[in-house]
Amino acid sequence: MDHKELMTEAVRLATESVENGWGGPFGAVITRDGEIVARGQNRVLLTGDPTAHAEIETIRKAVQVINPEAPSIAEEHQNESHLKYVPRPEGSPDPVAERARMLQGCSIYISGAPCPMCMSAIYWSRIGAVYFSRSLEDTRAIGFDDSFQYEDFGKPLEERRIEIKQIHPEIGARAYDAWTNKPDRHAY
Ligand SMILES: [Zn+2]
């Protein structure tokens, strides 16, 4: 499938979400080698979940397709990982020798430019390319103001819209130490 066909599918999903009253006009597809791995659509109105964005839903579905062996919470699978790993590229400053492949090699097509939450999820998933149809300005014009969040991230903590400050770093260190001291930890 080419760019236009893939974007058309993302927009079909977005329109379906609107028509069914599930959420805003946002749909997404994740592809690998030009084929669709997963589809998703905004379902904030359907679920009441503010994180039910098309990109998040699509990433979660794609992960299930690409990593179907993920361990359950069953006792015998604890401390296991079924993530596929790839070595750090030559010359990389990454202190970790290998990282989980996640959705490396995949692309995402979205009806509108991603909000910061979804863009961050795209970074975490290691998706290599993002294609969007409508811009952040277009999204703001129809009443979804994602762009202020991008602006807020650029400000010092004390100037942000939401109170955010560091408290009791020594308490959090217990969990960080548990990670650092775990000999069989899987960096990802
Ligand atoms: Zn989003």
PDB file of N, CA, C and O and ligand atoms in Angstrom, residues 26 42 50-56 113-119 146 149, ligand 1:
ATOM      1  N   PHE A  26      -9.937  11.259  14.838  1.00  0.00           N
ATOM      2  CA  PHE A  26      -8.547  10.798  14.839  1.00  0.00           C
ATOM      3  C   PHE A  26      -8.483   9.278  14.648  1.00  0.00           C
ATOM      4  O   PHE A  26      -9.071   8.513  15.414  1.00  0.00           O
ATOM      5  N   ASN A  42      -9.709   7.119  17.822  1.00  0.00           N
ATOM      6  CA  ASN A  42      -9.986   7.816  19.076  1.00  0.00           C
ATOM      7  C   ASN A  42     -11.293   7.285  19.676  1.00  0.00           C
ATOM      8  O   ASN A  42     -12.302   7.186  18.983  1.00  0.00           O
ATOM      9  N   PRO A  50      -9.228   9.542  28.937  1.00  0.00           N
ATOM     10  CA  PRO A  50      -8.575  10.631  28.196  1.00  0.00           C
ATOM     11  C   PRO A  50      -7.341  10.191  27.420  1.00  0.00           C
ATOM     12  O   PRO A  50      -6.840  10.940  26.576  1.00  0.00           O
ATOM     13  N   THR A  51      -6.855   8.984  27.697  1.00  0.00           N
ATOM     14  CA  THR A  51      -5.682   8.500  26.951  1.00  0.00           C
ATOM     15  C   THR A  51      -6.086   7.601  25.779  1.00  0.00           C
ATOM     16  O   THR A  51      -5.208   7.023  25.129  1.00  0.00           O
ATOM     17  N   ALA A  52      -7.367   7.483  25.503  1.00  0.00           N
ATOM     18  CA  ALA A  52      -7.828   6.575  24.431  1.00  0.00           C
ATOM     19  C   ALA A  52      -7.663   7.231  23.062  1.00  0.00           C
ATOM     20  O   ALA A  52      -8.606   7.334  22.282  1.00  0.00           O
ATOM     21  N   HIS A  53      -6.465   7.692  22.799  1.00  0.00           N
ATOM     22  CA  HIS A  53      -6.153   8.307  21.507  1.00  0.00           C
ATOM     23  C   HIS A  53      -5.846   7.221  20.481  1.00  0.00           C
ATOM     24  O   HIS A  53      -5.394   6.114  20.831  1.00  0.00           O
ATOM     25  N   ALA A  54      -6.052   7.568  19.218  1.00  0.00           N
ATOM     26  CA  ALA A  54      -5.883   6.596  18.135  1.00  0.00           C
ATOM     27  C   ALA A  54      -4.477   5.998  18.127  1.00  0.00           C
ATOM     28  O   ALA A  54      -4.303   4.787  17.936  1.00  0.00           O
ATOM     29  N   GLU A  55      -3.469   6.832  18.336  1.00  0.00           N
ATOM     30  CA  GLU A  55      -2.089   6.350  18.255  1.00  0.00           C
ATOM     31  C   GLU A  55      -1.796   5.342  19.358  1.00  0.00           C
ATOM     32  O   GLU A  55      -1.121   4.325  19.131  1.00  0.00           O
ATOM     33  N   ILE A  56      -2.290   5.621  20.577  1.00  0.00           N
ATOM     34  CA  ILE A  56      -2.030   4.737  21.719  1.00  0.00           C
ATOM     35  C   ILE A  56      -2.688   3.382  21.456  1.00  0.00           C
ATOM     36  O   ILE A  56      -2.070   2.318  21.645  1.00  0.00           O
ATOM     37  N   ALA A 113      -1.819  15.568  13.352  1.00  0.00           N
ATOM     38  CA  ALA A 113      -0.494  15.570  13.991  1.00  0.00           C
ATOM     39  C   ALA A 113      -0.617  15.096  15.436  1.00  0.00           C
ATOM     40  O   ALA A 113      -1.578  15.441  16.121  1.00  0.00           O
ATOM     41  N   PRO A 114       0.336  14.300  15.926  1.00  0.00           N
ATOM     42  CA  PRO A 114       0.204  13.715  17.259  1.00  0.00           C
ATOM     43  C   PRO A 114       0.320  14.740  18.380  1.00  0.00           C
ATOM     44  O   PRO A 114       1.116  15.676  18.299  1.00  0.00           O
ATOM     45  N   CYS A 115      -0.474  14.530  19.449  1.00  0.00           N
ATOM     46  CA  CYS A 115      -0.322  15.322  20.667  1.00  0.00           C
ATOM     47  C   CYS A 115       0.972  14.869  21.360  1.00  0.00           C
ATOM     48  O   CYS A 115       1.550  13.844  20.994  1.00  0.00           O
ATOM     49  N   PRO A 116       1.440  15.593  22.382  1.00  0.00           N
ATOM     50  CA  PRO A 116       2.694  15.191  23.053  1.00  0.00           C
ATOM     51  C   PRO A 116       2.638  13.795  23.664  1.00  0.00           C
ATOM     52  O   PRO A 116       3.636  13.069  23.621  1.00  0.00           O
ATOM     53  N   MET A 117       1.486  13.386  24.214  1.00  0.00           N
ATOM     54  CA  MET A 117       1.401  12.031  24.785  1.00  0.00           C
ATOM     55  C   MET A 117       1.660  10.981  23.708  1.00  0.00           C
ATOM     56  O   MET A 117       2.447  10.043  23.910  1.00  0.00           O
ATOM     57  N   CYS A 118       1.016  11.162  22.579  1.00  0.00           N
ATOM     58  CA  CYS A 118       1.162  10.173  21.511  1.00  0.00           C
ATOM     59  C   CYS A 118       2.547  10.246  20.884  1.00  0.00           C
ATOM     60  O   CYS A 118       3.130   9.213  20.538  1.00  0.00           O
ATOM     61  N   MET A 119       3.074  11.459  20.734  1.00  0.00           N
ATOM     62  CA  MET A 119       4.419  11.577  20.171  1.00  0.00           C
ATOM     63  C   MET A 119       5.421  10.880  21.089  1.00  0.00           C
ATOM     64  O   MET A 119       6.342  10.196  20.615  1.00  0.00           O
ATOM     65  N   ASP A 146      -4.014  20.730  21.292  1.00  0.00           N
ATOM     66  CA  ASP A 146      -2.817  19.961  21.648  1.00  0.00           C
ATOM     67  C   ASP A 146      -1.586  20.843  21.701  1.00  0.00           C
ATOM     68  O   ASP A 146      -0.632  20.558  22.409  1.00  0.00           O
ATOM     69  N   GLN A 149       0.272  22.164  24.884  1.00  0.00           N
ATOM     70  CA  GLN A 149       1.082  21.226  25.673  1.00  0.00           C
ATOM     71  C   GLN A 149       2.529  21.236  25.188  1.00  0.00           C
ATOM     72  O   GLN A 149       3.455  21.190  25.996  1.00  0.00           O
TER      73      GLN A 149
HETATM   74 ZN    ZN B   1      -2.680  11.893  21.343  1.00  0.00          ZN
END
